[in-house]
């Protein structure tokens, strides 16, 4: 199976990309707005690929959502990867095709053997599905970090990736593609700590050093807001579940996105009821494998081990 990662690096995106590069056949990255402007997330993605010695296309995508405008999110610092200031800038150029054309071309070329890992707002995937509806048949699976079966992080009930482009998320959820969701309810069970950063620093490797700085910044930002010293391992969870499914429990669930209510816009409505229909009743059809449980320490260990393999 080949993979394209759609991403908005992003401190946790950094770890997800490096982990994926060691464990999966990643053929390309597409970038999107989210943790910073798409110009910044694209620069960050190129720098991360150079650091990981990942010689793959990076195709820039959408700079704003399908409806509304780009909203700055401060938690990842001034350029989306403030903790990674020491990562050298890149001389590489982004792929001239752009994210939507690249996704369509690759899905057609690798139909039935390409899955997507989506780690930011789903704008690029939604637009690609609109331009080429056959994408829904060509793509084997989409594993995404986003949503929640419970509380949110941007608002009481909306998670950042879905909240930043709820229309795109709803379009992808309704596409018929096999979907695997790593929501906040799952990622919060796998937590990163300063001891993990110190362990990577102690490795004495170039990548370990950058990774330690990036994690330390991520922890500082999170602990200032969430009143605890550790932080959820968001994006890597959407990758590790593909490599170590034994560490995870998923439940077939009907999920939709609230688009109208100002207070709830961007909420993923996950129907977790375990019920049988009344005679004549039609229950909402499951469309997403929703992550409900993970062995958090084992998942974190799997990610750190991959980072420690780099020089
Ligand atoms: O809500 C967490 C998500 O928002 C992660 O993907 C993080 O990188 C940010 O994009
Ligand atoms: Ca992300």
JSON list of C-alpha atoms in Angstrom, two decimals, residues 139-229:
[
{"chain": "A", "resi": 139, "resn": "UNK", "atom": "CA", "xyz": [-8.51, 5.55, -2.76]},
{"chain": "A", "resi": 140, "resn": "UNK", "atom": "CA", "xyz": [-8.37, 2.48, -0.49]},
{"chain": "A", "resi": 141, "resn": "UNK", "atom": "CA", "xyz": [-8.66, 4.26, 2.88]},
{"chain": "A", "resi": 142, "resn": "UNK", "atom": "CA", "xyz": [-8.33, 7.65, 4.57]},
{"chain": "A", "resi": 143, "resn": "UNK", "atom": "CA", "xyz": [-6.85, 7.64, 8.07]},
{"chain": "A", "resi": 144, "resn": "UNK", "atom": "CA", "xyz": [-7.39, 11.09, 9.55]},
{"chain": "A", "resi": 145, "resn": "UNK", "atom": "CA", "xyz": [-6.64, 12.95, 12.74]},
{"chain": "A", "resi": 146, "resn": "UNK", "atom": "CA", "xyz": [-9.70, 15.02, 13.47]},
{"chain": "A", "resi": 147, "resn": "UNK", "atom": "CA", "xyz": [-12.98, 15.33, 15.30]},
{"chain": "A", "resi": 148, "resn": "UNK", "atom": "CA", "xyz": [-13.92, 13.91, 18.66]},
{"chain": "A", "resi": 149, "resn": "UNK", "atom": "CA", "xyz": [-16.60, 11.71, 20.21]},
{"chain": "A", "resi": 150, "resn": "UNK", "atom": "CA", "xyz": [-16.59, 14.14, 23.13]},
{"chain": "A", "resi": 151, "resn": "UNK", "atom": "CA", "xyz": [-15.15, 17.56, 23.91]},
{"chain": "A", "resi": 152, "resn": "UNK", "atom": "CA", "xyz": [-13.30, 19.69, 21.39]},
{"chain": "A", "resi": 153, "resn": "UNK", "atom": "CA", "xyz": [-10.14, 21.81, 21.56]},
{"chain": "A", "resi": 154, "resn": "UNK", "atom": "CA", "xyz": [-10.97, 24.93, 19.56]},
{"chain": "A", "resi": 155, "resn": "UNK", "atom": "CA", "xyz": [-14.48, 25.14, 21.01]},
{"chain": "A", "resi": 156, "resn": "UNK", "atom": "CA", "xyz": [-16.32, 23.09, 23.62]},
{"chain": "A", "resi": 157, "resn": "UNK", "atom": "CA", "xyz": [-17.22, 20.43, 21.02]},
{"chain": "A", "resi": 158, "resn": "UNK", "atom": "CA", "xyz": [-15.19, 21.14, 17.85]},
{"chain": "A", "resi": 159, "resn": "UNK", "atom": "CA", "xyz": [-11.70, 19.83, 17.10]},
{"chain": "A", "resi": 160, "resn": "UNK", "atom": "CA", "xyz": [-9.30, 22.11, 15.14]},
{"chain": "A", "resi": 161, "resn": "UNK", "atom": "CA", "xyz": [-8.93, 20.22, 11.84]},
{"chain": "A", "resi": 162, "resn": "UNK", "atom": "CA", "xyz": [-12.68, 19.79, 11.41]},
{"chain": "A", "resi": 163, "resn": "UNK", "atom": "CA", "xyz": [-13.53, 23.24, 12.82]},
{"chain": "A", "resi": 164, "resn": "UNK", "atom": "CA", "xyz": [-11.20, 24.95, 10.31]},
{"chain": "A", "resi": 165, "resn": "UNK", "atom": "CA", "xyz": [-13.13, 23.50, 7.36]},
{"chain": "A", "resi": 166, "resn": "UNK", "atom": "CA", "xyz": [-16.33, 21.74, 8.46]},
{"chain": "A", "resi": 167, "resn": "UNK", "atom": "CA", "xyz": [-17.82, 21.70, 4.93]},
{"chain": "A", "resi": 168, "resn": "UNK", "atom": "CA", "xyz": [-14.74, 19.86, 3.65]},
{"chain": "A", "resi": 169, "resn": "UNK", "atom": "CA", "xyz": [-14.93, 17.38, 6.51]},
{"chain": "A", "resi": 170, "resn": "UNK", "atom": "CA", "xyz": [-18.61, 16.71, 5.82]},
{"chain": "A", "resi": 171, "resn": "UNK", "atom": "CA", "xyz": [-17.87, 16.16, 2.10]},
{"chain": "A", "resi": 172, "resn": "UNK", "atom": "CA", "xyz": [-15.15, 13.61, 2.93]},
{"chain": "A", "resi": 173, "resn": "UNK", "atom": "CA", "xyz": [-17.32, 11.87, 5.55]},
{"chain": "A", "resi": 174, "resn": "UNK", "atom": "CA", "xyz": [-20.08, 11.53, 2.94]},
{"chain": "A", "resi": 175, "resn": "UNK", "atom": "CA", "xyz": [-17.73, 10.33, 0.16]},
{"chain": "A", "resi": 176, "resn": "UNK", "atom": "CA", "xyz": [-18.10, 6.59, 0.75]},
{"chain": "A", "resi": 177, "resn": "UNK", "atom": "CA", "xyz": [-14.32, 6.12, 1.17]},
{"chain": "A", "resi": 178, "resn": "UNK", "atom": "CA", "xyz": [-13.26, 3.82, 4.02]},
{"chain": "A", "resi": 179, "resn": "UNK", "atom": "CA", "xyz": [-12.50, 6.29, 6.85]},
{"chain": "A", "resi": 180, "resn": "UNK", "atom": "CA", "xyz": [-10.50, 5.76, 10.03]},
{"chain": "A", "resi": 181, "resn": "UNK", "atom": "CA", "xyz": [-10.80, 8.55, 12.64]},
{"chain": "A", "resi": 182, "resn": "UNK", "atom": "CA", "xyz": [-8.25, 9.43, 15.30]},
{"chain": "A", "resi": 183, "resn": "UNK", "atom": "CA", "xyz": [-10.22, 12.00, 17.26]},
{"chain": "A", "resi": 184, "resn": "UNK", "atom": "CA", "xyz": [-9.32, 13.87, 20.42]},
{"chain": "A", "resi": 185, "resn": "UNK", "atom": "CA", "xyz": [-11.03, 11.16, 22.50]},
{"chain": "A", "resi": 186, "resn": "UNK", "atom": "CA", "xyz": [-8.39, 8.74, 21.17]},
{"chain": "A", "resi": 187, "resn": "UNK", "atom": "CA", "xyz": [-5.29, 10.92, 20.83]},
{"chain": "A", "resi": 188, "resn": "UNK", "atom": "CA", "xyz": [-5.69, 12.13, 24.42]},
{"chain": "A", "resi": 189, "resn": "UNK", "atom": "CA", "xyz": [-4.99, 8.54, 25.56]},
{"chain": "A", "resi": 190, "resn": "UNK", "atom": "CA", "xyz": [-1.44, 8.69, 24.11]},
{"chain": "A", "resi": 191, "resn": "UNK", "atom": "CA", "xyz": [0.50, 11.42, 25.84]},
{"chain": "A", "resi": 192, "resn": "UNK", "atom": "CA", "xyz": [3.97, 12.86, 25.20]},
{"chain": "A", "resi": 193, "resn": "UNK", "atom": "CA", "xyz": [6.14, 14.19, 28.02]},
{"chain": "A", "resi": 194, "resn": "UNK", "atom": "CA", "xyz": [9.38, 16.05, 28.62]},
{"chain": "A", "resi": 195, "resn": "UNK", "atom": "CA", "xyz": [11.01, 12.69, 29.43]},
{"chain": "A", "resi": 196, "resn": "UNK", "atom": "CA", "xyz": [10.32, 11.69, 25.78]},
{"chain": "A", "resi": 197, "resn": "UNK", "atom": "CA", "xyz": [11.98, 14.90, 24.58]},
{"chain": "A", "resi": 198, "resn": "UNK", "atom": "CA", "xyz": [14.98, 14.30, 26.85]},
{"chain": "A", "resi": 199, "resn": "UNK", "atom": "CA", "xyz": [15.28, 10.73, 25.56]},
{"chain": "A", "resi": 200, "resn": "UNK", "atom": "CA", "xyz": [15.44, 11.94, 21.96]},
{"chain": "A", "resi": 201, "resn": "UNK", "atom": "CA", "xyz": [17.98, 14.64, 22.88]},
{"chain": "A", "resi": 202, "resn": "UNK", "atom": "CA", "xyz": [20.15, 12.02, 24.63]},
{"chain": "A", "resi": 203, "resn": "UNK", "atom": "CA", "xyz": [20.32, 10.01, 21.37]},
{"chain": "A", "resi": 204, "resn": "UNK", "atom": "CA", "xyz": [22.93, 12.51, 20.18]},
{"chain": "A", "resi": 205, "resn": "UNK", "atom": "CA", "xyz": [21.60, 12.39, 16.60]},
{"chain": "A", "resi": 206, "resn": "UNK", "atom": "CA", "xyz": [20.75, 15.34, 14.34]},
{"chain": "A", "resi": 207, "resn": "UNK", "atom": "CA", "xyz": [17.09, 14.32, 14.00]},
{"chain": "A", "resi": 208, "resn": "UNK", "atom": "CA", "xyz": [16.86, 13.44, 17.69]},
{"chain": "A", "resi": 209, "resn": "UNK", "atom": "CA", "xyz": [18.11, 16.91, 18.57]},
{"chain": "A", "resi": 210, "resn": "UNK", "atom": "CA", "xyz": [15.55, 18.68, 16.36]},
{"chain": "A", "resi": 211, "resn": "UNK", "atom": "CA", "xyz": [12.80, 16.34, 17.56]},
{"chain": "A", "resi": 212, "resn": "UNK", "atom": "CA", "xyz": [13.61, 17.14, 21.20]},
{"chain": "A", "resi": 213, "resn": "UNK", "atom": "CA", "xyz": [13.40, 20.90, 20.52]},
{"chain": "A", "resi": 214, "resn": "UNK", "atom": "CA", "xyz": [10.13, 20.51, 18.65]},
{"chain": "A", "resi": 215, "resn": "UNK", "atom": "CA", "xyz": [8.55, 18.37, 21.36]},
{"chain": "A", "resi": 216, "resn": "UNK", "atom": "CA", "xyz": [9.74, 20.74, 24.12]},
{"chain": "A", "resi": 217, "resn": "UNK", "atom": "CA", "xyz": [8.10, 23.70, 22.35]},
{"chain": "A", "resi": 218, "resn": "UNK", "atom": "CA", "xyz": [4.90, 21.67, 21.76]},
{"chain": "A", "resi": 219, "resn": "UNK", "atom": "CA", "xyz": [4.79, 20.74, 25.47]},
{"chain": "A", "resi": 220, "resn": "UNK", "atom": "CA", "xyz": [5.39, 24.34, 26.58]},
{"chain": "A", "resi": 221, "resn": "UNK", "atom": "CA", "xyz": [2.54, 25.61, 24.42]},
{"chain": "A", "resi": 222, "resn": "UNK", "atom": "CA", "xyz": [0.15, 22.85, 25.51]},
{"chain": "A", "resi": 223, "resn": "UNK", "atom": "CA", "xyz": [0.91, 23.03, 29.23]},
{"chain": "A", "resi": 224, "resn": "UNK", "atom": "CA", "xyz": [0.30, 26.81, 29.17]},
{"chain": "A", "resi": 225, "resn": "UNK", "atom": "CA", "xyz": [-3.24, 26.16, 27.91]},
{"chain": "A", "resi": 226, "resn": "UNK", "atom": "CA", "xyz": [-4.23, 22.76, 29.28]},
{"chain": "A", "resi": 227, "resn": "UNK", "atom": "CA", "xyz": [-2.81, 23.03, 32.81]},
{"chain": "A", "resi": 228, "resn": "UNK", "atom": "CA", "xyz": [-0.85, 19.76, 32.63]},
{"chain": "A", "resi": 229, "resn": "UNK", "atom": "CA", "xyz": [2.81, 19.05, 31.69]}
]
